[in-house]
XYZ file of C-alpha atoms in Angstrom:
753
model
C 115.345 81.637 86.004
C 112.588 83.454 83.643
C 111.591 86.155 85.915
C 114.613 88.096 86.145
C 114.619 88.650 82.351
C 110.939 90.590 82.981
C 112.873 93.473 84.994
C 114.884 96.164 84.400
C 118.667 96.586 85.758
C 117.683 98.537 88.945
C 114.856 96.187 89.893
C 116.909 93.081 88.892
C 119.616 94.592 91.435
C 116.922 94.784 94.252
C 115.862 91.119 93.314
C 119.083 89.326 93.104
C 121.287 91.425 96.234
C 119.096 89.647 99.221
C 122.083 90.117 101.855
C 122.689 92.665 103.994
C 120.639 95.800 104.601
C 119.058 97.190 101.613
C 116.847 100.294 100.744
C 114.995 100.279 98.072
C 113.560 103.705 97.112
C 110.633 103.311 94.674
C 109.257 106.173 92.793
C 105.584 106.270 92.024
C 104.164 103.621 89.521
C 107.742 101.599 89.618
C 106.943 98.131 89.887
C 108.053 97.355 93.441
C 105.409 95.188 94.020
C 107.025 93.202 91.015
C 110.721 93.612 92.832
C 109.407 92.636 96.425
C 107.495 89.445 94.823
C 110.749 88.246 92.799
C 112.707 88.986 95.616
C 111.111 86.346 97.814
C 110.419 83.938 94.858
C 114.321 84.641 94.465
C 115.350 83.736 98.007
C 113.210 80.526 98.127
C 114.433 79.337 94.749
C 117.928 79.965 96.395
C 117.425 77.148 98.814
C 115.696 79.640 101.577
C 113.371 78.027 103.845
C 109.780 80.200 103.327
C 109.613 79.901 107.022
C 112.428 81.913 107.631
C 111.117 84.661 105.357
C 109.342 87.401 107.132
C 107.457 90.121 104.443
C 105.202 92.753 106.228
C 102.859 94.891 104.341
C 100.172 97.602 105.291
C 97.147 95.875 103.957
C 95.823 92.531 103.632
C 94.880 93.151 100.327
C 98.970 93.688 99.136
C 99.976 90.510 101.240
C 96.982 88.406 99.596
C 98.264 89.744 96.125
C 101.831 89.353 96.869
C 101.629 86.095 98.214
C 99.809 84.929 95.008
C 102.279 86.062 92.795
C 105.096 84.283 94.491
C 103.250 81.355 94.415
C 102.655 81.568 90.696
C 106.685 81.664 90.291
C 107.519 79.124 93.401
C 104.624 77.205 93.951
C 102.897 76.383 97.072
C 105.803 76.743 99.021
C 104.722 80.470 99.152
C 101.969 78.958 101.873
C 104.492 78.716 104.279
C 105.742 82.463 104.192
C 105.155 84.504 107.125
C 103.576 87.407 105.390
C 100.821 89.902 106.372
C 100.207 93.098 107.669
C 102.149 94.102 110.730
C 99.147 93.892 112.825
C 98.037 90.363 111.489
C 101.454 88.763 111.787
C 102.445 90.260 115.231
C 98.928 89.126 116.668
C 99.516 85.553 114.990
C 103.023 85.887 117.514
C 101.332 87.471 120.756
C 98.484 84.446 120.419
C 101.532 81.881 121.010
C 103.207 84.177 123.819
C 100.348 85.722 125.030
C 100.932 84.080 128.653
C 104.003 85.518 128.934
C 102.237 88.974 129.271
C 99.451 87.951 131.153
C 96.373 87.729 128.474
C 94.706 84.819 127.581
C 95.393 83.193 124.134
C 92.429 83.655 122.760
C 92.278 87.520 123.623
C 89.937 89.602 121.682
C 90.916 92.120 119.048
C 88.872 95.629 119.338
C 88.536 97.884 116.385
C 88.633 101.512 116.634
C 84.603 101.588 117.056
C 85.002 98.811 120.026
C 87.708 100.769 121.373
C 85.766 104.642 121.357
C 82.593 102.850 122.982
C 84.863 101.529 125.933
C 86.472 105.031 126.183
C 82.610 106.497 126.039
C 81.421 104.372 128.821
C 84.658 105.226 131.144
C 84.109 108.770 130.231
C 80.134 108.180 131.947
C 81.312 106.278 134.675
C 83.703 109.030 135.834
C 81.368 111.814 135.456
C 83.180 113.709 132.973
C 82.070 115.986 130.400
C 80.943 114.073 127.281
C 81.340 117.023 124.832
C 85.157 117.906 126.464
C 86.306 114.253 126.775
C 85.232 113.212 123.200
C 85.608 109.608 122.515
C 87.198 110.349 119.188
C 89.629 112.728 120.921
C 90.517 110.691 123.511
C 91.041 107.455 121.454
C 93.543 109.571 119.482
C 95.706 110.824 122.239
C 95.655 107.493 123.733
C 96.891 105.885 120.262
C 99.793 108.284 119.633
C 100.968 107.596 123.001
C 100.623 103.664 122.157
C 102.242 104.632 119.061
C 105.416 106.560 120.710
C 105.371 103.358 123.213
C 104.448 105.722 126.006
C 102.735 103.516 128.403
C 99.906 104.787 130.625
C 102.103 104.781 133.734
C 104.836 106.654 131.622
C 102.124 108.998 130.774
C 100.659 109.776 134.442
C 104.529 110.276 135.488
C 105.457 112.970 132.962
C 104.481 116.359 133.892
C 104.689 117.236 130.040
C 101.807 115.406 129.333
C 100.112 116.462 132.309
C 100.725 119.885 131.489
C 99.441 119.909 128.116
C 96.165 118.172 128.971
C 95.551 120.796 131.455
C 96.154 123.474 128.973
C 93.892 121.718 126.594
C 90.923 121.621 129.636
C 91.360 117.617 129.692
C 93.264 117.397 133.076
C 91.805 113.500 133.342
C 93.123 112.252 129.945
C 96.037 110.134 131.826
C 93.412 108.680 134.547
C 91.082 107.971 131.222
C 94.184 106.046 129.682
C 94.900 104.488 132.838
C 91.500 103.016 133.293
C 90.879 102.179 129.737
C 94.257 100.192 129.741
C 93.195 98.131 132.912
C 90.071 97.519 131.916
C 91.067 96.220 128.271
C 93.777 93.854 130.340
C 90.847 92.783 132.610
C 88.816 91.594 129.715
C 91.304 89.866 127.687
C 91.303 92.364 125.047
C 93.927 94.444 122.672
C 93.266 97.144 120.509
C 95.091 97.582 117.228
C 97.329 99.792 118.922
C 98.420 97.136 121.670
C 99.213 94.623 119.186
C 102.334 96.784 118.659
C 102.957 98.060 121.633
C 102.729 94.579 123.375
C 104.987 92.773 121.128
C 107.195 95.620 121.865
C 106.928 94.959 125.333
C 107.476 91.101 124.810
C 110.679 91.467 122.614
C 111.831 94.072 125.151
C 110.889 91.903 128.357
C 111.381 88.141 127.134
C 114.864 88.361 125.671
C 114.505 84.357 124.992
C 111.358 85.020 122.692
C 113.303 87.759 121.014
C 116.130 85.412 120.289
C 113.454 82.610 118.985
C 112.242 85.293 116.077
C 115.663 86.779 115.434
C 117.049 83.395 114.507
C 113.466 82.285 113.153
C 113.398 85.503 110.563
C 116.382 85.224 108.734
C 115.042 87.691 105.976
C 112.804 90.766 106.841
C 111.036 92.380 104.172
C 108.975 95.562 104.859
C 106.915 97.378 102.212
C 105.947 101.114 102.212
C 108.306 101.794 104.745
C 107.794 105.653 104.994
C 104.465 104.889 106.652
C 106.208 103.108 109.627
C 105.875 104.273 113.221
C 108.352 104.774 115.939
C 106.944 101.036 117.300
C 106.784 99.484 113.680
C 110.337 100.497 113.314
C 111.945 99.273 116.473
C 110.364 95.756 116.154
C 111.770 95.633 112.423
C 115.077 96.474 114.038
C 115.298 94.327 116.734
C 113.853 91.547 114.834
C 116.731 91.499 111.988
C 119.326 92.635 114.203
C 121.489 89.444 114.210
C 121.284 88.529 110.291
C 121.128 92.437 109.272
C 119.253 90.821 105.905
C 116.953 93.922 106.454
C 114.920 95.027 102.990
C 112.680 98.048 102.962
C 111.003 99.484 100.230
C 109.451 102.769 100.036
C 108.847 106.325 99.061
C 109.314 109.178 100.915
C 107.637 111.304 98.716
C 104.662 109.739 99.119
C 104.530 109.705 103.195
C 101.460 110.884 104.065
C 100.180 109.251 107.183
C 101.836 111.373 109.837
C 98.470 111.759 111.490
C 98.399 108.343 112.292
C 101.730 108.157 114.021
C 103.933 107.464 110.590
C 107.387 108.988 110.866
C 108.813 110.018 107.718
C 112.594 110.514 109.738
C 112.303 106.135 109.775
C 113.187 106.179 105.632
C 115.227 109.563 105.738
C 117.494 108.376 108.434
C 117.671 104.945 107.523
C 121.067 105.021 106.460
C 122.468 106.159 109.778
C 121.459 103.211 111.346
C 122.910 101.055 108.659
C 126.156 102.206 107.296
C 126.866 99.472 105.163
C 123.301 99.980 103.624
C 122.838 99.331 99.728
C 120.474 101.811 98.340
C 118.815 100.971 95.154
C 116.169 103.616 93.152
C 113.718 102.403 91.263
C 113.093 105.345 88.966
C 111.332 104.399 85.775
C 107.431 105.101 85.922
C 105.525 102.486 84.117
C 101.731 103.849 84.903
C 101.420 107.764 83.649
C 102.209 109.725 80.684
C 105.386 111.549 80.610
C 103.302 114.772 81.052
C 101.754 113.580 84.617
C 105.224 112.238 85.695
C 107.065 115.384 84.980
C 104.414 117.588 86.536
C 104.628 115.337 89.482
C 108.464 115.824 89.850
C 108.113 119.382 89.432
C 105.736 119.482 92.413
C 108.003 117.590 94.835
C 111.066 119.256 93.889
C 109.594 122.166 96.392
C 110.196 119.752 99.305
C 113.482 120.615 100.932
C 113.297 116.913 103.348
C 113.808 114.134 100.889
C 115.730 111.241 99.108
C 116.592 112.722 95.863
C 115.730 110.787 92.569
C 114.987 111.490 89.320
C 111.452 109.325 88.107
C 110.968 109.247 84.499
C 109.433 107.253 81.708
C 108.929 106.018 78.534
C 105.453 106.071 77.805
C 103.723 108.244 76.017
C 103.563 112.249 76.282
C 99.920 112.480 76.868
C 97.568 115.036 77.204
C 98.277 118.187 79.406
C 96.834 118.689 82.982
C 93.091 119.817 82.593
C 92.539 122.980 84.803
C 88.926 123.713 85.537
C 87.684 126.875 87.609
C 84.190 127.382 88.618
C 82.631 130.048 90.496
C 80.934 127.923 93.137
C 81.179 124.360 94.648
C 78.147 123.385 93.169
C 79.340 124.691 89.809
C 82.102 122.356 90.170
C 80.750 119.284 90.809
C 78.458 120.151 87.797
C 81.981 120.948 85.666
C 83.479 117.278 86.778
C 80.517 115.244 86.094
C 80.038 117.141 82.848
C 83.486 116.234 81.985
C 83.430 112.966 82.799
C 80.069 112.327 80.725
C 82.222 113.843 77.890
C 85.671 111.829 78.157
C 83.323 108.550 78.773
C 81.426 109.458 75.195
C 84.602 110.574 73.296
C 86.746 108.006 74.408
C 84.181 105.180 75.092
C 85.817 104.608 78.469
C 83.853 102.808 81.463
C 82.906 104.550 84.679
C 85.813 102.597 86.689
C 88.228 104.361 84.500
C 87.167 107.077 86.578
C 88.229 108.675 90.171
C 87.323 111.824 92.193
C 89.962 112.803 94.812
C 89.511 115.475 97.332
C 90.918 116.437 100.795
C 88.188 116.231 102.901
C 85.267 113.735 102.882
C 82.098 116.816 102.867
C 83.566 117.820 99.684
C 81.944 114.424 98.138
C 78.505 116.487 98.754
C 78.607 118.653 95.511
C 79.895 115.946 93.467
C 77.939 113.069 94.133
C 74.360 115.775 93.571
C 75.861 116.256 90.306
C 76.917 112.787 89.185
C 73.452 111.668 90.165
C 71.464 114.269 88.100
C 73.287 112.810 84.985
C 72.685 109.103 85.974
C 76.307 108.108 86.329
C 76.926 105.756 88.882
C 79.137 106.004 91.968
C 80.880 104.766 94.792
C 82.235 105.996 98.039
C 85.095 104.479 99.385
C 85.649 104.852 102.865
C 81.967 104.762 103.912
C 80.039 102.360 106.078
C 82.300 98.863 105.750
C 80.039 95.782 105.948
C 81.459 94.553 109.166
C 80.454 97.998 110.726
C 76.804 97.986 110.505
C 75.080 97.346 113.428
C 73.120 93.751 112.604
C 77.310 92.194 111.665
C 78.392 93.729 114.858
C 75.691 92.323 116.782
C 76.426 88.871 115.700
C 80.287 89.609 115.902
C 79.524 90.614 119.575
C 78.307 87.371 120.000
C 80.609 85.344 118.558
C 83.610 86.880 120.519
C 82.117 86.826 123.791
C 81.430 83.024 123.147
C 85.064 82.995 122.864
C 86.448 85.018 125.403
C 83.796 85.497 128.107
C 85.865 88.552 129.723
C 85.230 90.451 126.788
C 83.703 93.479 128.286
C 82.693 95.909 125.145
C 80.960 92.465 123.450
C 79.234 91.667 127.048
C 77.392 95.015 127.355
C 76.449 94.621 123.420
C 74.663 91.636 123.832
C 73.915 90.817 127.388
C 70.239 92.393 126.577
C 70.118 91.336 122.536
C 67.712 90.243 121.998
C 65.555 91.658 125.079
C 65.640 89.926 127.961
C 64.342 91.998 130.575
C 67.946 93.002 131.894
C 68.101 96.554 131.361
C 70.868 99.171 131.820
C 70.667 99.535 135.099
C 71.153 96.042 136.246
C 74.201 96.128 133.814
C 75.604 99.073 135.100
C 75.402 96.850 138.810
C 77.206 94.386 136.914
C 79.892 96.473 135.695
C 80.291 98.107 139.121
C 80.363 95.078 141.287
C 83.262 93.805 138.725
C 84.799 96.773 139.275
C 84.756 97.171 143.356
C 85.487 93.630 143.470
C 88.475 93.514 141.034
C 87.274 90.799 139.093
C 85.437 90.473 135.620
C 81.685 90.834 134.748
C 82.225 86.988 133.548
C 82.772 86.326 137.209
C 79.874 88.222 138.673
C 77.602 86.536 135.965
C 78.157 83.119 137.225
C 77.523 84.265 140.531
C 74.813 86.582 139.806
C 72.583 85.729 142.898
C 75.406 87.281 145.297
C 74.904 90.513 143.424
C 71.002 90.743 141.772
C 67.987 88.878 142.408
C 64.633 88.219 140.833
C 63.310 87.848 137.171
C 66.992 89.478 136.158
C 69.186 87.042 138.089
C 66.946 84.198 136.246
C 67.390 86.265 132.915
C 71.288 86.534 133.601
C 71.680 82.718 134.376
C 69.895 82.022 131.154
C 72.266 84.081 129.478
C 75.190 82.372 131.160
C 74.030 78.907 129.988
C 73.469 79.902 126.942
C 77.121 81.575 126.337
C 78.076 78.146 127.943
C 76.741 76.242 125.346
C 78.110 78.301 122.733
C 81.801 77.953 124.150
C 81.291 73.848 123.629
C 79.960 74.598 119.800
C 83.112 76.359 119.140
C 85.516 73.914 120.466
C 84.049 71.045 118.626
C 83.060 72.467 115.137
C 84.550 74.705 112.562
C 83.921 78.352 111.899
C 80.932 78.347 110.016
C 78.849 75.301 111.992
C 79.712 77.339 115.128
C 78.741 80.560 114.141
C 75.484 79.042 112.182
C 74.476 77.550 115.794
C 75.305 81.074 117.556
C 73.015 82.887 115.168
C 70.170 80.580 115.623
C 70.807 79.983 119.250
C 71.361 83.711 120.323
C 67.753 84.756 119.133
C 69.311 87.251 116.472
C 68.609 85.483 113.152
C 65.054 84.975 114.406
C 64.422 88.554 115.501
C 65.771 89.772 112.090
C 63.652 87.100 110.028
C 60.680 88.543 111.723
C 61.001 92.187 110.713
C 59.143 92.163 107.046
C 60.332 95.876 106.652
C 62.339 96.480 103.679
C 65.237 97.369 106.189
C 64.646 94.152 108.248
C 65.216 92.142 105.181
C 68.295 94.080 104.600
C 69.635 93.471 107.625
C 68.674 89.969 107.328
C 70.345 89.387 104.254
C 73.596 90.823 105.754
C 73.382 88.348 108.421
C 73.277 85.833 105.861
C 75.916 87.192 104.059
C 78.459 87.180 106.974
C 77.715 83.629 107.479
C 78.425 82.747 103.873
C 81.558 84.318 103.883
C 82.452 82.227 107.371
C 81.682 79.317 105.479
C 83.965 80.551 102.276
C 86.609 80.730 105.000
C 85.783 77.448 106.319
C 85.392 76.007 103.094
C 88.933 77.233 101.784
C 91.624 74.460 101.668
C 94.443 77.167 101.862
C 93.065 77.922 105.388
C 94.811 76.136 108.222
C 93.134 76.931 111.200
C 89.726 76.752 110.601
C 88.167 77.896 114.198
C 85.961 80.747 114.577
C 88.542 82.388 116.372
C 91.034 82.616 113.358
C 88.078 83.598 111.637
C 87.393 86.294 113.853
C 91.133 87.545 113.914
C 90.867 88.125 110.004
C 87.801 90.060 109.540
C 89.116 92.445 112.358
C 92.083 93.347 110.969
C 90.773 94.079 107.676
C 91.389 97.669 106.437
C 89.013 100.139 104.755
C 90.189 99.399 101.073
C 90.303 95.539 101.731
C 86.441 95.768 102.230
C 85.841 97.266 99.182
C 84.221 94.358 97.440
C 81.948 96.402 94.868
C 82.380 95.382 91.229
C 79.364 97.448 89.872
C 80.776 99.844 87.175
C 81.053 102.984 88.891
C 82.917 105.938 89.387
C 85.234 105.912 92.373
C 85.191 108.938 94.970
C 87.573 108.898 97.796
C 90.096 111.319 100.152
C 93.408 111.401 98.876
C 94.551 108.973 101.868
C 92.398 106.634 100.641
C 93.413 106.773 97.126
C 97.281 105.959 98.179
C 98.531 102.515 96.259
C 95.558 102.625 93.647
C 95.501 103.871 90.317
C 92.621 105.150 87.470
C 93.022 105.788 83.848
C 91.410 109.412 84.714
C 91.904 111.592 87.903
C 89.944 114.391 88.979
C 91.515 116.555 92.087
C 88.838 118.700 93.338
C 89.070 121.831 96.067
C 92.610 122.777 94.837
C 92.173 126.175 96.854
C 94.052 127.826 99.447
C 93.205 126.531 102.972
C 91.468 123.660 101.691
C 94.261 122.193 100.144
C 96.881 123.020 101.522
C 94.570 122.272 104.318
C 94.991 125.419 106.999
C 95.670 123.449 109.507
C 98.993 122.222 107.685
C 100.240 125.495 107.012
C 101.937 126.345 110.594
C 105.111 124.672 109.934
C 107.528 123.454 106.891
C 107.011 119.658 108.121
C 103.294 120.096 107.997
C 103.413 121.951 104.474
C 105.566 119.703 103.014
C 103.260 116.403 103.986
C 100.398 118.455 102.176
C 102.720 118.725 99.445
C 103.439 115.067 99.166
C 99.948 114.678 99.562
C 98.991 116.354 96.271
C 102.126 114.290 94.883
C 100.291 111.108 95.796
C 96.949 112.169 94.007
C 98.710 113.393 91.007
C 100.420 109.890 90.294
C 97.419 108.271 90.777
C 96.511 109.185 87.137
C 97.611 106.901 84.160
C 96.021 109.085 81.306
C 94.694 112.030 82.052
C 94.885 114.428 85.426
C 91.875 117.014 85.995
C 92.653 119.780 88.685
C 89.740 121.768 89.820
C 89.051 124.953 92.028
C 86.084 127.108 92.600
C 86.447 130.968 93.810
C 83.776 130.401 96.354
C 81.910 127.644 98.431
C 80.013 127.116 101.725
C 81.710 126.795 104.770
C 80.380 126.344 107.980
C 76.953 127.891 106.661
C 78.617 130.655 104.664
C 79.802 131.341 101.521
C 83.568 132.269 101.366
C 86.143 133.009 98.578
C 88.952 131.168 97.900
C 92.267 131.724 95.843
C 93.376 129.014 93.775
C 95.818 126.718 95.510
C 99.642 127.528 95.735
C 100.145 123.696 94.596
C 98.963 124.673 90.812
C 101.568 127.284 90.569
C 104.210 124.887 91.685
C 103.314 122.797 88.691
C 105.591 123.689 85.539
C 103.174 125.468 83.521
C 104.296 123.691 80.425
C 102.385 120.858 81.390
C 98.855 122.281 82.283
C 96.237 123.376 79.841
C 95.300 127.018 79.523
C 92.544 127.242 82.608
C 88.841 126.856 81.062
C 85.500 127.665 83.288
C 82.632 125.945 83.384
C 79.968 125.511 80.830
C 76.918 124.790 82.443
C 74.568 123.484 79.855
C 74.175 119.518 80.693
C 76.179 117.304 79.015
C 73.605 116.560 76.691
C 73.379 119.547 75.120
C 77.208 120.227 75.178
C 77.613 116.513 73.345
C 75.069 117.632 70.633
C 76.656 120.745 69.832
C 80.173 119.735 69.769
C 81.937 118.589 66.564
C 81.110 115.112 68.025
C 77.789 115.538 67.239
C 78.168 113.668 63.945
C 79.711 110.711 65.858
C 76.999 107.761 65.400
C 77.855 106.271 68.739
C 77.707 109.487 70.326
C 74.449 110.220 69.167
C 73.089 106.397 70.234
C 74.866 107.570 73.820
C 72.948 110.381 74.161
C 69.913 108.777 72.912
C 70.242 105.951 75.368
C 71.036 108.555 78.572
C 67.666 110.409 77.727
C 65.613 107.041 77.315
C 67.334 106.155 80.902
C 66.835 109.503 82.506
C 62.713 109.126 81.420
C 62.548 105.533 82.890
C 64.326 106.906 85.567
C 61.695 109.716 86.449
C 58.998 107.534 86.283
C 60.435 104.753 89.035
C 59.399 106.077 92.378
C 62.144 105.293 95.239
C 59.782 102.480 96.592
C 58.201 100.579 94.270
C 54.311 99.898 94.386
C 53.506 96.399 93.789
C 50.703 94.939 91.369
C 47.205 94.953 92.899
C 46.837 91.260 92.592
C 50.964 90.756 94.026
C 50.814 87.679 96.282
C 54.191 85.824 96.556
C 54.333 82.418 94.891
C 55.989 78.942 95.812
C 59.947 79.482 94.686
C 60.479 76.020 94.979
C 59.927 75.330 91.442
C 61.716 78.623 90.206
C 63.865 78.239 87.122
C 66.327 80.279 85.087
C 64.295 82.640 82.544
C 61.158 82.976 84.264
C 59.797 86.360 84.392
C 59.338 87.622 88.529
C 58.056 90.574 90.580
C 59.467 91.749 93.684
C 57.314 93.883 96.352
C 60.552 96.552 96.098
C 62.179 95.861 92.827
C 59.654 95.531 90.729
C 59.984 93.368 87.581
C 62.739 91.059 86.642
C 63.843 87.995 84.793
C 65.735 85.135 86.979
C 68.798 84.955 85.217
C 70.775 82.311 87.472
C 69.802 80.013 90.191
C 72.576 79.046 92.551
C 72.504 76.104 95.410
C 69.578 73.772 96.667
C 67.738 73.311 99.454
C 67.559 76.338 102.613
C 70.168 78.039 100.949
C 68.997 78.238 97.442
C 69.365 81.630 95.631
C 68.282 83.294 92.575
C 69.834 86.236 90.818
C 67.443 88.165 89.170
C 67.862 91.059 86.794
C 65.522 93.488 87.551
C 64.095 96.153 84.630
C 64.701 99.257 86.932
C 66.961 98.091 89.637
C 69.646 95.976 87.744
C 70.801 92.485 89.088
C 70.144 91.108 92.793
C 70.765 88.078 94.364
C 67.863 87.116 96.627
C 67.878 84.265 99.298
C 64.392 82.290 98.234
C 63.762 80.961 101.378
C 62.804 84.462 102.160
C 62.124 86.637 99.082
C 58.696 87.549 98.480
C 58.679 86.829 94.425
C 55.604 86.481 92.123
C 56.234 84.224 88.946
C 54.152 85.834 86.067
């Protein structure tokens, strides 16, 4: 087996020892994905049916990558693995077993925004103070309870919870939890936490079902085990209790999600549950230089609660850590931007090679401004995802309600979209009637004449007929054909098409892109279930990083929490100050402080070649300029791995380059000239391009590659590619001032020159 020759002794041990409970402690950059991949491949190559293997990950991206790697070793049999995130795998099981819990098999999965929207509605109906009962606060309280397997019944009967809520001036939290849970159940909906909560209930109350899956999953593997919560831990423990072939992979030093319910004791105490546990330590780091690895080790040794390991590397010694000191947060942004420019110039690196990490999202402002000033493109990971845009959520709500007519959140979103004369007063009447009669909103809609009369009732009946028609299409067609029919039949596409503003064009193109995604799903030969319901489940379970498809060469900005699992050649950790990092909110206990230190360890170990730490003496917070001391974490790094602190030189990057020893370098000179030219061009470009006085859109049916065109927003450009034919014909145009854009020709306004 050739793949075994690619492994070091510890990795090989983790691959070939497949029987019995195993814990693989995987240090940062130690090749844990390779071990998991080859362990699965090894099982299949030794006769284990892939249908009997369950592999759980924390992101769809990780699952997809792992499945692809396994397939490269064992072939298409890898497609039969039960592999995915906790939520996606157990959603699949709940679809099959839903009747045992009283749910329809086409239950809706609510994302966080949907859940908060429903909570906001409940708070309003209960006439509570929405400033006190903020949706985010209530949602987090309910989520925390579910992750600890506390039902609304247990919550309301527990005097400790009642006392906590009363002391926090929120005595109605238990009642909101009860109403929220009941409304979700009546709507045939589960939120993300329910997928795990209800799986535990299913296995607890239906031992025949538990027995079935215990014997199906002979081998259970869990990645990133340090991030599991109580609910996830109990599910995996139950599933593996018969065969005892459970393999967990993780690193307690990278446990940073306690605020989401992750419980580090799951990995720290794992050996207590399995006395015969085999422990394998992956300690060789393949990612970072020796200086970065050694610095990370010196940081994490300050934590008392940990599984000891000695991470090392054969990589080059590398540069010392650069410590940058600025007077203010704005100066810190300039210093970081200038440093990136210089590193790019001197080492001929891409923007993609750089990441700027921070503790809180608000810290990105000063860095963004500094990057924009010197025209370094950047992207923020964790911003508004494609699937959270209004027009996308509108169409998704139509699709979801057409499948599950009892989905209250989707009902509220689309009942008067596009406007059909059903105002908020009428919607409130429908909801009240449903609650008073203990029936669903759909039942009221189907008998609307008993509750509302006049034009509103007629509008409701038209809406009901439309939804019933959509349901028929869904049952007869694949995801794409059904979605396209609903997009047109709902009137959403028409409304967006008629909005000729730049924003309207963007919204229309976004909806077209959603339809493209559904078409890609329906055409994928690897997808077994091509129904619209299957597509909706897949995209609802996407994670933040999974949604990031921006392939432009740009510097990455993100919080450290978002950076988990990623790596970059150059990493800048900004805001290294007391009360910022470590956060002031994490200084009240050793447990919290050690989590902050693990977060710093994660940030440091994202770097491959070079690491920069920056801190400011003062920064604005809540409208006031406050003084800050350097973070204690800096002092915890062995000083032999850090360069002497240097203060910012606020000359522009170009000035510093031209006065440096590199100024005679031809590449440097050309780069500077190019940047100057680009800056001059950018100054000449207005944020909204003004089209030529004789601008009139041309007939684009004859448009060909190589033609010069003009766009009312993007200006002049050259057609570099024509894609598809007919109504979906697209053109990729390289605009002089805005780069490459892909335009739908049936809608884009282009003048051919």
